JSON list of C-alpha atoms and ligand atoms in Angstrom, two decimals:
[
{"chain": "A", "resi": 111, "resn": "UNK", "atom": "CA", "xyz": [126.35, 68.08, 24.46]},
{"chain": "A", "resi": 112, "resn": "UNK", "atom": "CA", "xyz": [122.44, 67.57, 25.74]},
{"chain": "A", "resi": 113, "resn": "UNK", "atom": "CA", "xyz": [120.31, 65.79, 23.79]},
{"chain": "A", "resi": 114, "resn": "UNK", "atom": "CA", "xyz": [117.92, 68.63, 23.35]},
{"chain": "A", "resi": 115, "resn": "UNK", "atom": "CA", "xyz": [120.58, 70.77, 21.82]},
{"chain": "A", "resi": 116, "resn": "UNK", "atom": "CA", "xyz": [120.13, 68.86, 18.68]},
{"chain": "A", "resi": 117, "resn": "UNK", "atom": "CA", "xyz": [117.33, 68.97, 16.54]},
{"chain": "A", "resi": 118, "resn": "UNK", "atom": "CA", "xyz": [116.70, 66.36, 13.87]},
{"chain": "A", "resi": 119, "resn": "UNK", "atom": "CA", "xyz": [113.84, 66.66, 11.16]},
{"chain": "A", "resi": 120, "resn": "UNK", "atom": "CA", "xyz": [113.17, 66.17, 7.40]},
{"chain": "A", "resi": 121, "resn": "UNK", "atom": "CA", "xyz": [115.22, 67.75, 4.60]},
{"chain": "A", "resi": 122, "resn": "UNK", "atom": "CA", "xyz": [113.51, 71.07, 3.31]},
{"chain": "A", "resi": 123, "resn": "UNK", "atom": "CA", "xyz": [114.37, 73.98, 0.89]},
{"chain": "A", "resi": 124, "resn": "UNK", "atom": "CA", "xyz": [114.99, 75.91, 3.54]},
{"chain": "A", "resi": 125, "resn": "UNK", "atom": "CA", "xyz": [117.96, 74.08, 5.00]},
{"chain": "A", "resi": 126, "resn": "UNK", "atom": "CA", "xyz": [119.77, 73.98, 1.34]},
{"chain": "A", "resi": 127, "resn": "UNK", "atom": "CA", "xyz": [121.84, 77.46, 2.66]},
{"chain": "A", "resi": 128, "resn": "UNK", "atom": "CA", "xyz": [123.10, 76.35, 5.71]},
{"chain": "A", "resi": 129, "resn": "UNK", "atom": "CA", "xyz": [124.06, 72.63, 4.38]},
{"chain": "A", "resi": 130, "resn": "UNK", "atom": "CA", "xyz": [126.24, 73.96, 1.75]},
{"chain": "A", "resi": 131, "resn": "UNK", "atom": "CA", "xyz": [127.59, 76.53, 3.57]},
{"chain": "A", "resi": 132, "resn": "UNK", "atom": "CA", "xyz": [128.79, 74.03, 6.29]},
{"chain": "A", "resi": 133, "resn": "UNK", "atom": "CA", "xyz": [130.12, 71.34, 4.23]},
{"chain": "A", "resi": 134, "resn": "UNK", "atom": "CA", "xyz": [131.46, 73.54, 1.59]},
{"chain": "A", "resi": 135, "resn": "UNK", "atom": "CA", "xyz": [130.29, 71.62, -1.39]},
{"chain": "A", "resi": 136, "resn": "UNK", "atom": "CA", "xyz": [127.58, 69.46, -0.97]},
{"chain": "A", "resi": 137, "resn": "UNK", "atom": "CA", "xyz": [125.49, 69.73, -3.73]},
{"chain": "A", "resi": 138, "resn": "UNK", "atom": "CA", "xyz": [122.48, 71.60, -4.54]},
{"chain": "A", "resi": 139, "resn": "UNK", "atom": "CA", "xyz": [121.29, 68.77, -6.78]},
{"chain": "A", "resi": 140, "resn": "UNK", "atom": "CA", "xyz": [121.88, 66.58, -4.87]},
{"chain": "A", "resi": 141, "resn": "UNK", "atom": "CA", "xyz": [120.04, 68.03, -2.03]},
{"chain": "A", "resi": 142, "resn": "UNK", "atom": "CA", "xyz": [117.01, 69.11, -4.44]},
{"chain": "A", "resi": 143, "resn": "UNK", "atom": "CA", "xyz": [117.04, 65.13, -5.39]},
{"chain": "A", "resi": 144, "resn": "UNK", "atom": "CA", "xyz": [116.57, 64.19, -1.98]},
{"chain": "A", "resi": 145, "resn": "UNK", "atom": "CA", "xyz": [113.58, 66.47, -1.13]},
{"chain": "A", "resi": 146, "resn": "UNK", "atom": "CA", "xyz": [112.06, 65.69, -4.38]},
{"chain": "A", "resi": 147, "resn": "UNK", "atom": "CA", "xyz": [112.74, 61.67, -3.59]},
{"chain": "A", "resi": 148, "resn": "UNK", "atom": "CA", "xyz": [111.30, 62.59, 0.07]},
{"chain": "A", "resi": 149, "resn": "UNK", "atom": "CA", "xyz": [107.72, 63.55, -1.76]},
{"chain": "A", "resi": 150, "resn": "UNK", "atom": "CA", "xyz": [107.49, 60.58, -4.09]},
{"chain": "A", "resi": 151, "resn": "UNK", "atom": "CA", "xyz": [108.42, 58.68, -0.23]},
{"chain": "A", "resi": 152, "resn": "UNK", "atom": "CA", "xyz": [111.40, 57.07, -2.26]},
{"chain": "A", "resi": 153, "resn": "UNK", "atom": "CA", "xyz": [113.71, 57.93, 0.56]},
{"chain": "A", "resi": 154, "resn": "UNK", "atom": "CA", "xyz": [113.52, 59.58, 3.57]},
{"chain": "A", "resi": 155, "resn": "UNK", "atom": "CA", "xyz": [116.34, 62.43, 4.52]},
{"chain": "A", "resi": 156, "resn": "UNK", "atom": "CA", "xyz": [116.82, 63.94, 8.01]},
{"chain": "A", "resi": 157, "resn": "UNK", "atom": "CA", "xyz": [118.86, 66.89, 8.81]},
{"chain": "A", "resi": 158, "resn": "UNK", "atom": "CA", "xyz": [120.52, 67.49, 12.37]},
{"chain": "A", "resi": 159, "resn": "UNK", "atom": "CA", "xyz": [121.03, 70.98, 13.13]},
{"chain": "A", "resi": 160, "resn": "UNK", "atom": "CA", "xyz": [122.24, 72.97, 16.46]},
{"chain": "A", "resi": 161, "resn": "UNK", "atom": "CA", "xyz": [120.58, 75.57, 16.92]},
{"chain": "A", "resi": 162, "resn": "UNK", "atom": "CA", "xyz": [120.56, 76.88, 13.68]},
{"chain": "A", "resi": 163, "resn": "UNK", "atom": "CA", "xyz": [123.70, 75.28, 12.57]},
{"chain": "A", "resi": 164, "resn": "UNK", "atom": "CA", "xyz": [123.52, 72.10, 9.87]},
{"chain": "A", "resi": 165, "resn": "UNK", "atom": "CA", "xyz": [125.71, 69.12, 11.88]},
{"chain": "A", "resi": 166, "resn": "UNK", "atom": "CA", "xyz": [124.58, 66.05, 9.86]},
{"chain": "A", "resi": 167, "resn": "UNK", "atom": "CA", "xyz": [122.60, 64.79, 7.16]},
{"chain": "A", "resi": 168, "resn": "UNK", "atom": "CA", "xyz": [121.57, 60.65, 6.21]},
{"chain": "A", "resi": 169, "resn": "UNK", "atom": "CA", "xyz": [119.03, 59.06, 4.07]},
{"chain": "A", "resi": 170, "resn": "UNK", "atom": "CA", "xyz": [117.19, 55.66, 4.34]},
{"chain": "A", "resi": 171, "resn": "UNK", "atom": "CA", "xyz": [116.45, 54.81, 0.64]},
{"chain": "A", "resi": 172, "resn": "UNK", "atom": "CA", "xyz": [113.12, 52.31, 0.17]},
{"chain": "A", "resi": 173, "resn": "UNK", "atom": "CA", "xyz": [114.40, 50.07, -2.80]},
{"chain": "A", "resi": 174, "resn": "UNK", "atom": "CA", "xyz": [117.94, 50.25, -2.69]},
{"chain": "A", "resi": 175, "resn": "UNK", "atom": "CA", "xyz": [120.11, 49.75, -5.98]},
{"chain": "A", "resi": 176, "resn": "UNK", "atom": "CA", "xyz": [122.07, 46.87, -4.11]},
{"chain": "A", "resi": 177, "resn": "UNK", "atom": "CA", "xyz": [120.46, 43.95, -5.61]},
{"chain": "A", "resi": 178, "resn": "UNK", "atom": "CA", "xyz": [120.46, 41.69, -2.21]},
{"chain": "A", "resi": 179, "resn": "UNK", "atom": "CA", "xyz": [118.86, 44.82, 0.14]},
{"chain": "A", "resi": 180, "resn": "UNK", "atom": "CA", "xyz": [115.93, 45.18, -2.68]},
{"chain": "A", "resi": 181, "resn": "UNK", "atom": "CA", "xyz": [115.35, 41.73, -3.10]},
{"chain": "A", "resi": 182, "resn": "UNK", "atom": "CA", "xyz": [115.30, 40.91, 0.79]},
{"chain": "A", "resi": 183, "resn": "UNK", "atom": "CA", "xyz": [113.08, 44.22, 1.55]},
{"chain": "A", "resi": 184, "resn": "UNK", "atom": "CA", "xyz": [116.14, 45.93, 3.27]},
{"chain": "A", "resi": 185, "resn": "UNK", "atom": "CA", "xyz": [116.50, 49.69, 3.19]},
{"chain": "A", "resi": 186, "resn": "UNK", "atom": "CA", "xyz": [119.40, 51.08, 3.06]},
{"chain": "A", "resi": 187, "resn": "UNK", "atom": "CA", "xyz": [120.80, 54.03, 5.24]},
{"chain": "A", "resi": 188, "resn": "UNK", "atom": "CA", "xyz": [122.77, 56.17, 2.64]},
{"chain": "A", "resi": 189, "resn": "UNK", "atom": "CA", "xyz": [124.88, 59.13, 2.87]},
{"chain": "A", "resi": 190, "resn": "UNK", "atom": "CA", "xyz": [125.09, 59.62, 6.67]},
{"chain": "A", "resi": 191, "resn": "UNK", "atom": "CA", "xyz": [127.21, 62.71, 7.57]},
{"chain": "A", "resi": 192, "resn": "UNK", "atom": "CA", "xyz": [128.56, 64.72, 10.33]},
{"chain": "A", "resi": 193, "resn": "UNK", "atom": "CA", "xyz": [130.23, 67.85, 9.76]},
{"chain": "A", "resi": 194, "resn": "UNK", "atom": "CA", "xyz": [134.62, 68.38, 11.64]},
{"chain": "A", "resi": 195, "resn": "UNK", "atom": "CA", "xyz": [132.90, 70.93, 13.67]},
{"chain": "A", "resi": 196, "resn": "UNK", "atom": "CA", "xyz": [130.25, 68.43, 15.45]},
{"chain": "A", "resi": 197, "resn": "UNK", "atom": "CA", "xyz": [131.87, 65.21, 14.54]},
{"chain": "A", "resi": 198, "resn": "UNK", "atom": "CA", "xyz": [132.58, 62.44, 17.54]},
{"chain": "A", "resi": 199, "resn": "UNK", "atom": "CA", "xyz": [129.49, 64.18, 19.24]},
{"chain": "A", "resi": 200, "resn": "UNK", "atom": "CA", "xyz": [126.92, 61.39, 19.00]},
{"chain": "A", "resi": 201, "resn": "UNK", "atom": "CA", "xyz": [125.44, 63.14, 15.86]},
{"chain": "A", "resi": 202, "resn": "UNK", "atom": "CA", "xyz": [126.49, 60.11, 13.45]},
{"chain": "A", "resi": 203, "resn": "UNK", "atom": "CA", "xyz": [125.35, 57.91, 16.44]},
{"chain": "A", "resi": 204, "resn": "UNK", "atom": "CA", "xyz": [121.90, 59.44, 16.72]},
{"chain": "A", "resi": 205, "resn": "UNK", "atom": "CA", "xyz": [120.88, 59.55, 12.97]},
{"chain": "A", "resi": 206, "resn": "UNK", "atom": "CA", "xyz": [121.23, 56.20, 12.54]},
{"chain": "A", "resi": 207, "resn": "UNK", "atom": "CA", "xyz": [118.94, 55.98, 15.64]},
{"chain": "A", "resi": 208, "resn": "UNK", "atom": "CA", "xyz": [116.35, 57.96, 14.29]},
{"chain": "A", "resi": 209, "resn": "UNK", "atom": "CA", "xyz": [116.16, 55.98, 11.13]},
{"chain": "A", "resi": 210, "resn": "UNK", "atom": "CA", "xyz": [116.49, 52.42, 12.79]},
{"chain": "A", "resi": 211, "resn": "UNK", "atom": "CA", "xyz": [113.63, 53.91, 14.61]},
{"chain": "A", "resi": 212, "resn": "UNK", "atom": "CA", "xyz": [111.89, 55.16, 11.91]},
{"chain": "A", "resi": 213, "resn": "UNK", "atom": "CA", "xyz": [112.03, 51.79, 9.95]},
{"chain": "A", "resi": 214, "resn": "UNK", "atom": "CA", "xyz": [111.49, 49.27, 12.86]},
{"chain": "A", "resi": 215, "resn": "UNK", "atom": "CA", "xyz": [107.51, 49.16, 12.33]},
{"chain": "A", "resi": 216, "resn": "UNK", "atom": "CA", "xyz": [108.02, 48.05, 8.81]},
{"chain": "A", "resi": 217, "resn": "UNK", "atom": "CA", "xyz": [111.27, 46.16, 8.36]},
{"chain": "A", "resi": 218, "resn": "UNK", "atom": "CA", "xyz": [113.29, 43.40, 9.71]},
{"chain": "A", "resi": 219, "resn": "UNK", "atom": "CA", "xyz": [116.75, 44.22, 8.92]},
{"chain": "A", "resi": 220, "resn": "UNK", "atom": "CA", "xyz": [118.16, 47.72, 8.21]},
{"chain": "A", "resi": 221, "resn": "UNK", "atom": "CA", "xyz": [121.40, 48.21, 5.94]},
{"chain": "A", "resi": 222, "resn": "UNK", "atom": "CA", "xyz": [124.24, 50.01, 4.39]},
{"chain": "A", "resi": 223, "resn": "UNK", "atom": "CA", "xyz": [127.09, 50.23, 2.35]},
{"chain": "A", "resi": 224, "resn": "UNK", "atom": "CA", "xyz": [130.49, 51.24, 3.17]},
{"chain": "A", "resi": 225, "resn": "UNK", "atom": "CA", "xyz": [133.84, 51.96, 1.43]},
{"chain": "A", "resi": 226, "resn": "UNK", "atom": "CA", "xyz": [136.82, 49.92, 2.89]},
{"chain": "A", "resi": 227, "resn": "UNK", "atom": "CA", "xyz": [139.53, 53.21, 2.90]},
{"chain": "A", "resi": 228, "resn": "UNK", "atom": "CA", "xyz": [140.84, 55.13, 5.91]},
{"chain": "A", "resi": 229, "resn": "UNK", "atom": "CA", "xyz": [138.28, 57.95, 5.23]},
{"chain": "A", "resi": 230, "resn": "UNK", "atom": "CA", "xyz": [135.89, 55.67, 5.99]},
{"chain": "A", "resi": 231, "resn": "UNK", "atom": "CA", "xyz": [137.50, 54.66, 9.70]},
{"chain": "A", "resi": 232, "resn": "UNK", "atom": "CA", "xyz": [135.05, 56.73, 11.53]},
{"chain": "A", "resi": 233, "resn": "UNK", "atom": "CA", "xyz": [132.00, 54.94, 10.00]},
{"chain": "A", "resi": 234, "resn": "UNK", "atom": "CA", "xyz": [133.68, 51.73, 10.59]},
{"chain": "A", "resi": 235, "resn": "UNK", "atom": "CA", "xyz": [133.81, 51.93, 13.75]},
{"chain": "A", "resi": 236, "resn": "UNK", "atom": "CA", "xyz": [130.51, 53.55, 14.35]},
{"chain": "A", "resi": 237, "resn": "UNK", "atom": "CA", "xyz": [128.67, 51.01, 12.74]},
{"chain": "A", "resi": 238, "resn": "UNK", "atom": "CA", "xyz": [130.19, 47.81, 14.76]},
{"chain": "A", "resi": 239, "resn": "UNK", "atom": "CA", "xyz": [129.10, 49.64, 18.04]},
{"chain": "A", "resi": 240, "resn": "UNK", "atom": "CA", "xyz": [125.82, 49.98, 16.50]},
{"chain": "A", "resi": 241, "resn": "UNK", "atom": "CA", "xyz": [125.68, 46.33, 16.18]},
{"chain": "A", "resi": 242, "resn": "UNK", "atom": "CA", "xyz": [125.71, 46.47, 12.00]},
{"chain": "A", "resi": 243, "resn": "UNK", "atom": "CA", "xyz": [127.42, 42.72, 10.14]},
{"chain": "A", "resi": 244, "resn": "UNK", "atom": "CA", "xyz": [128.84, 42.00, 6.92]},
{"chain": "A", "resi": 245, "resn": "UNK", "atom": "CA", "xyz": [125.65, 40.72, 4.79]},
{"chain": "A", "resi": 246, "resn": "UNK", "atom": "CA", "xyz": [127.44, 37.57, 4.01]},
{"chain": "A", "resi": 247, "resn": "UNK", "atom": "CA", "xyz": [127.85, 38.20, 0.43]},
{"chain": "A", "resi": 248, "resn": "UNK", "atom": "CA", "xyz": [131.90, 39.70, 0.78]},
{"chain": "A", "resi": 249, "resn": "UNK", "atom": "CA", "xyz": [132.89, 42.61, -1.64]},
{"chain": "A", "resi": 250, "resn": "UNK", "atom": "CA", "xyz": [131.38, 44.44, -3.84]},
{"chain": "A", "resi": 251, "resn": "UNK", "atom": "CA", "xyz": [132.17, 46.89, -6.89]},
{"chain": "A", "resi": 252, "resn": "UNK", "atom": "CA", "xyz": [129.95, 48.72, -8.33]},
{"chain": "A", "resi": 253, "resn": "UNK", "atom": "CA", "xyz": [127.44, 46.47, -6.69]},
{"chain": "A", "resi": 254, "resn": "UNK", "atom": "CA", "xyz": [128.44, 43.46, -8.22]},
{"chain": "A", "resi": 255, "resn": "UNK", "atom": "CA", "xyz": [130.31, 40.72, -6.67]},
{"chain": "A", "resi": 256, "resn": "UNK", "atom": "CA", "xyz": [134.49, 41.53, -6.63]},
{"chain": "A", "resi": 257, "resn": "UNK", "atom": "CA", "xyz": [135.09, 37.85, -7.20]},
{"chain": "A", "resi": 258, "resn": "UNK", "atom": "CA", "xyz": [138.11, 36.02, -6.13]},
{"chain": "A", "resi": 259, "resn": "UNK", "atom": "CA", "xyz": [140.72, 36.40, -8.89]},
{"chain": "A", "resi": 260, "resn": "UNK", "atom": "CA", "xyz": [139.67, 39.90, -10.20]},
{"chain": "A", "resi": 261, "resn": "UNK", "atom": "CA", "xyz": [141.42, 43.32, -10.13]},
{"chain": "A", "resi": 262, "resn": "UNK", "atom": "CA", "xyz": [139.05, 45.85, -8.29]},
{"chain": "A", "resi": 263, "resn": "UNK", "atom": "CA", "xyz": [139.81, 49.48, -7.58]},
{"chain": "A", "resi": 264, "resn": "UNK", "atom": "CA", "xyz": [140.20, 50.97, -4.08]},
{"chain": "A", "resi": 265, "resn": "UNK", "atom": "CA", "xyz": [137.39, 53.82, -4.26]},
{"chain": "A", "resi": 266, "resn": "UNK", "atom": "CA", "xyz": [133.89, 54.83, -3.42]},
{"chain": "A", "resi": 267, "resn": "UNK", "atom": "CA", "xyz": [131.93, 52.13, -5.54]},
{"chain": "A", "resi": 268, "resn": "UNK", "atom": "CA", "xyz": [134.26, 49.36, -3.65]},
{"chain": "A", "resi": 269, "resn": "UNK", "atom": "CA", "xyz": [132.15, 48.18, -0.42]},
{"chain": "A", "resi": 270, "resn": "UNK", "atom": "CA", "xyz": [130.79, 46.04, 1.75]},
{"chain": "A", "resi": 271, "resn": "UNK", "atom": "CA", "xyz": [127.48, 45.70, 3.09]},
{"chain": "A", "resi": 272, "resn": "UNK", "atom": "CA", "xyz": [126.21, 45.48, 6.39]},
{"chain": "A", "resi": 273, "resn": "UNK", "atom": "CA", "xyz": [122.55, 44.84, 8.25]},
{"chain": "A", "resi": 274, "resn": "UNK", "atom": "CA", "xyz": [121.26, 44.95, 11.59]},
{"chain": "A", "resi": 275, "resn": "UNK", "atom": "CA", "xyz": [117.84, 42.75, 12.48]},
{"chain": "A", "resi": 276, "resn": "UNK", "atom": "CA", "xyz": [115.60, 45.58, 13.73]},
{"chain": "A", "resi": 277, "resn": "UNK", "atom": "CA", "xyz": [113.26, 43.53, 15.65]},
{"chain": "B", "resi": 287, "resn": "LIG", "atom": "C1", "xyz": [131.03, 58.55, 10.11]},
{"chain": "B", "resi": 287, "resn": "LIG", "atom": "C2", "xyz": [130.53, 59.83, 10.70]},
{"chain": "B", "resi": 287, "resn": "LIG", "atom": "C3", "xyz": [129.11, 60.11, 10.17]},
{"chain": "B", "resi": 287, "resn": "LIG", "atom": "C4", "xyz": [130.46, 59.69, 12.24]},
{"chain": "B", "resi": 287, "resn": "LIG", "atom": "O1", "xyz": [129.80, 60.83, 12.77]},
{"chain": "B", "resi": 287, "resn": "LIG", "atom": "P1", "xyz": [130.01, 61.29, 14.30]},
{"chain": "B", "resi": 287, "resn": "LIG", "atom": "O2", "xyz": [128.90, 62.22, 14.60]},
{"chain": "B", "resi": 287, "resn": "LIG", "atom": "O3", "xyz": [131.39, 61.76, 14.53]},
{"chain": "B", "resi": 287, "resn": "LIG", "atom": "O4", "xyz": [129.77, 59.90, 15.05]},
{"chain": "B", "resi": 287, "resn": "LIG", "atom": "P2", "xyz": [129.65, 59.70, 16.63]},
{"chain": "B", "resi": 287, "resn": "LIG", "atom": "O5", "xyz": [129.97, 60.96, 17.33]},
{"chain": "B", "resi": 287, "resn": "LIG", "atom": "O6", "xyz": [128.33, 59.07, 16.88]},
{"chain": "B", "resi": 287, "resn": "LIG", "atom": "O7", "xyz": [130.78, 58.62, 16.89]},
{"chain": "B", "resi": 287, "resn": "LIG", "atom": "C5", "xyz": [132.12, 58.88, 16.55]},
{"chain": "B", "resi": 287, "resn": "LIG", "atom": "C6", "xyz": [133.04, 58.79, 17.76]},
{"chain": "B", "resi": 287, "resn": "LIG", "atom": "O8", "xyz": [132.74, 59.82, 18.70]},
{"chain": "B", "resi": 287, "resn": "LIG", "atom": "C7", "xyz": [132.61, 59.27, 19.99]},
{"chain": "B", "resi": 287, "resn": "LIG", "atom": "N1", "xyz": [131.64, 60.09, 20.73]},
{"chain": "B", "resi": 287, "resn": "LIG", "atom": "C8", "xyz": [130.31, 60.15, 20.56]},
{"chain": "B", "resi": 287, "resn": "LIG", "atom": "N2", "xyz": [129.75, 61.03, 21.42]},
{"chain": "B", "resi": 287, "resn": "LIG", "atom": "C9", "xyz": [130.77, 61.54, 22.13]},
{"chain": "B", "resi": 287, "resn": "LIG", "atom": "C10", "xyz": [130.84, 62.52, 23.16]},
{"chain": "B", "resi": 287, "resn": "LIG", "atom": "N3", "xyz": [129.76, 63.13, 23.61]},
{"chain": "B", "resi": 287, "resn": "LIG", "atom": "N4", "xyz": [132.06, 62.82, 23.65]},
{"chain": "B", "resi": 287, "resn": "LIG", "atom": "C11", "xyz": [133.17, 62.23, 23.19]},
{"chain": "B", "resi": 287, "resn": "LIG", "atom": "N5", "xyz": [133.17, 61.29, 22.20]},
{"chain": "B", "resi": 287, "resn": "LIG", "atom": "C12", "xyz": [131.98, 60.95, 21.69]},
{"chain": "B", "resi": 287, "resn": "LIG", "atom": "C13", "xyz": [132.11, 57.87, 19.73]},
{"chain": "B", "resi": 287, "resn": "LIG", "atom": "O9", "xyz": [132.32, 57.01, 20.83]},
{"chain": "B", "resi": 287, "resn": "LIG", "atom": "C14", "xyz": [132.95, 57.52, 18.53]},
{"chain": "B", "resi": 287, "resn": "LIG", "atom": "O10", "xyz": [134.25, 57.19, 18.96]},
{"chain": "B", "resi": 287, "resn": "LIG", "atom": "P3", "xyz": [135.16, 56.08, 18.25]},
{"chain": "B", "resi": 287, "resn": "LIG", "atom": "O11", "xyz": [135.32, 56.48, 16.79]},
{"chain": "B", "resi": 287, "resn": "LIG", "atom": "O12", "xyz": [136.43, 56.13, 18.99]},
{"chain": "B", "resi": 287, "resn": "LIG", "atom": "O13", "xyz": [134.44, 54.78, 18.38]},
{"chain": "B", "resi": 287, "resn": "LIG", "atom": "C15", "xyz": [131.45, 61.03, 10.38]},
{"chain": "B", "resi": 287, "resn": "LIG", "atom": "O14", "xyz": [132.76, 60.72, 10.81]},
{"chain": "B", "resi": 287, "resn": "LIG", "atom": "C16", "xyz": [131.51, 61.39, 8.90]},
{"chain": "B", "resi": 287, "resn": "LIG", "atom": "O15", "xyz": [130.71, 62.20, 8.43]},
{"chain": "B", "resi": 287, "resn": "LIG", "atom": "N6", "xyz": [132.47, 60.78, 8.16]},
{"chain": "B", "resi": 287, "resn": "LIG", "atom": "C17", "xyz": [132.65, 61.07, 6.75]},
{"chain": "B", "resi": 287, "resn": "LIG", "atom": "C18", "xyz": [131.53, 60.53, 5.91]},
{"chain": "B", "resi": 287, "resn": "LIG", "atom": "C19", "xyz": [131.35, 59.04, 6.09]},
{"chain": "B", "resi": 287, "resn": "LIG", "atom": "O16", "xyz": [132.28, 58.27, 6.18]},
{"chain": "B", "resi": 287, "resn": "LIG", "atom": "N7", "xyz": [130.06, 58.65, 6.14]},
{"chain": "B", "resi": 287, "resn": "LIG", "atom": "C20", "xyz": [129.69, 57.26, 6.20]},
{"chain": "B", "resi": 287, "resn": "LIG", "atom": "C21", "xyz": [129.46, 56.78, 4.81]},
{"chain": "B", "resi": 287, "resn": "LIG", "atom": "S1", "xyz": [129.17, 55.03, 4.80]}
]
C-alpha cells in the first residue's frame, strides 16, 4: 500500500458510522468520550481511513491514570487499533508515528500499556520494533503493582508498561 492511500486525522462525529460499522462494536460512547476529551485537549484521537474506509483508531491521553506516566509527564498512547481487513499494513506502525510525532515538541518519553495474552501478540511485537521498554516498574493490575507473592488475573487490567525517549 502507498503512503498516500492512507489518510490520518482527528476523531469527528462524522467518522462515528464508518468506525462502528467496521469494527462491529466499538462503542458510540466511547467514541463520543473521545471527541468530547479531544475539545477539553485531554487526549488527542486520530482516525486512519482508506479512502473512505475506517482502518485504525489510537489515542495519546495527557495525564494518564498510570500513576508513574502522570507523575513523570509521560503520555500515554491508548487504544491503538487496526481493523483484520488492513491489519499487518503499516497502519498500527504509522499511528504510533503520528503521535510520537505529535508529542516530540513537548515530551521526553512517550508510553503505553499492554496486556500480556496472545491477543495482544501483534502489539507486542509492534512495539519492540518501534523501539518501546518495560518502564522498569514489572507488572501491573489494575495499575497497581502485582507484587511478588500475589494471585493476579490474566485479563485486560493485567499489563506492563512501556516508554520510548522521544528526543
Ligand atoms: C496491534 C495492531 C494495532 C497492529 O496493527 P497493524 O496495522 O497490523 O500493525 P503493522 O502493520 O504496523 O505491523 C504488524 C505486522 O505487519 C507487518 N507489516 C507492516 N507493513 C507491511 C506490509 N506493507 N506488508 C507486509 N507486512 C507488513 C509488520 O512488519 C508486522 O509484522 P510482525 O508482526 O511479523 O512483526 C493490531 O494488530 C490490532 O489492532 N490488534 C488488536 C488490538 C491491540 O492489541 N491493540 C494494542 C493495544 S495495547
Amino acid at each position: 500500500m502507498k503512503d498516500m492511500d492512507i489518510s490520518i486525522g482527528i476523531l469527528e462525529e462524522r467518522h462515528i458510522r464508518a468506525i462502528v460499522e467496521a469494527t462491529k462494536g466499538t462503542n458510540v460512547d466511547y467514541l463520543e468520550m473521545c471527541i468530547r476529551e479531544n475539545h477539553e485537549k485531554k487526549r488527542v484521537t486520530l482516525a486512519a481511513f482508506i479512502e473512505d474506509e475506517f482502518a485504525g483508531l489510537v489515542n495519546l491521553i495527557f495525564l494518564s491514570d498510570y500513576l508513574y506516566f502522570k507523575n513523570n509527564n509521560i503520555p500515554e498512547i491508548n487504544d491503538l487499533l487496526a481493523t483484520p481487513k488492513y491489519s499487518h499494513q503499516g497502519i498500527g506502525a504509522k499511528l504510533i508515528d503520528e503521535m510520537e510525532a505529535y508529542a516530540k515538541d513537548t515530551y521526553k518519553y512517550i508510553g503505553l500499556g499492554v496486556g500480556l495474552y496472545k491477543d495482544y501478540g501483534a502489539a507486542h511485537r509492534l512495539y519492540s520494533r518501534k523501539g518501546y521498554v518495560p518502564d522498569g516498574n514489572g507488572l501491573m493490575y489494575n495499575n497497581l503493582e502485582a507484587v511478588p507473592g500475589s494471585h493476579v488475573r490474566v485479563d485486560n487490567d493485567l499489563l506492563l508498561y512501556l516508554v520510548k525517549q522521544l528526543s
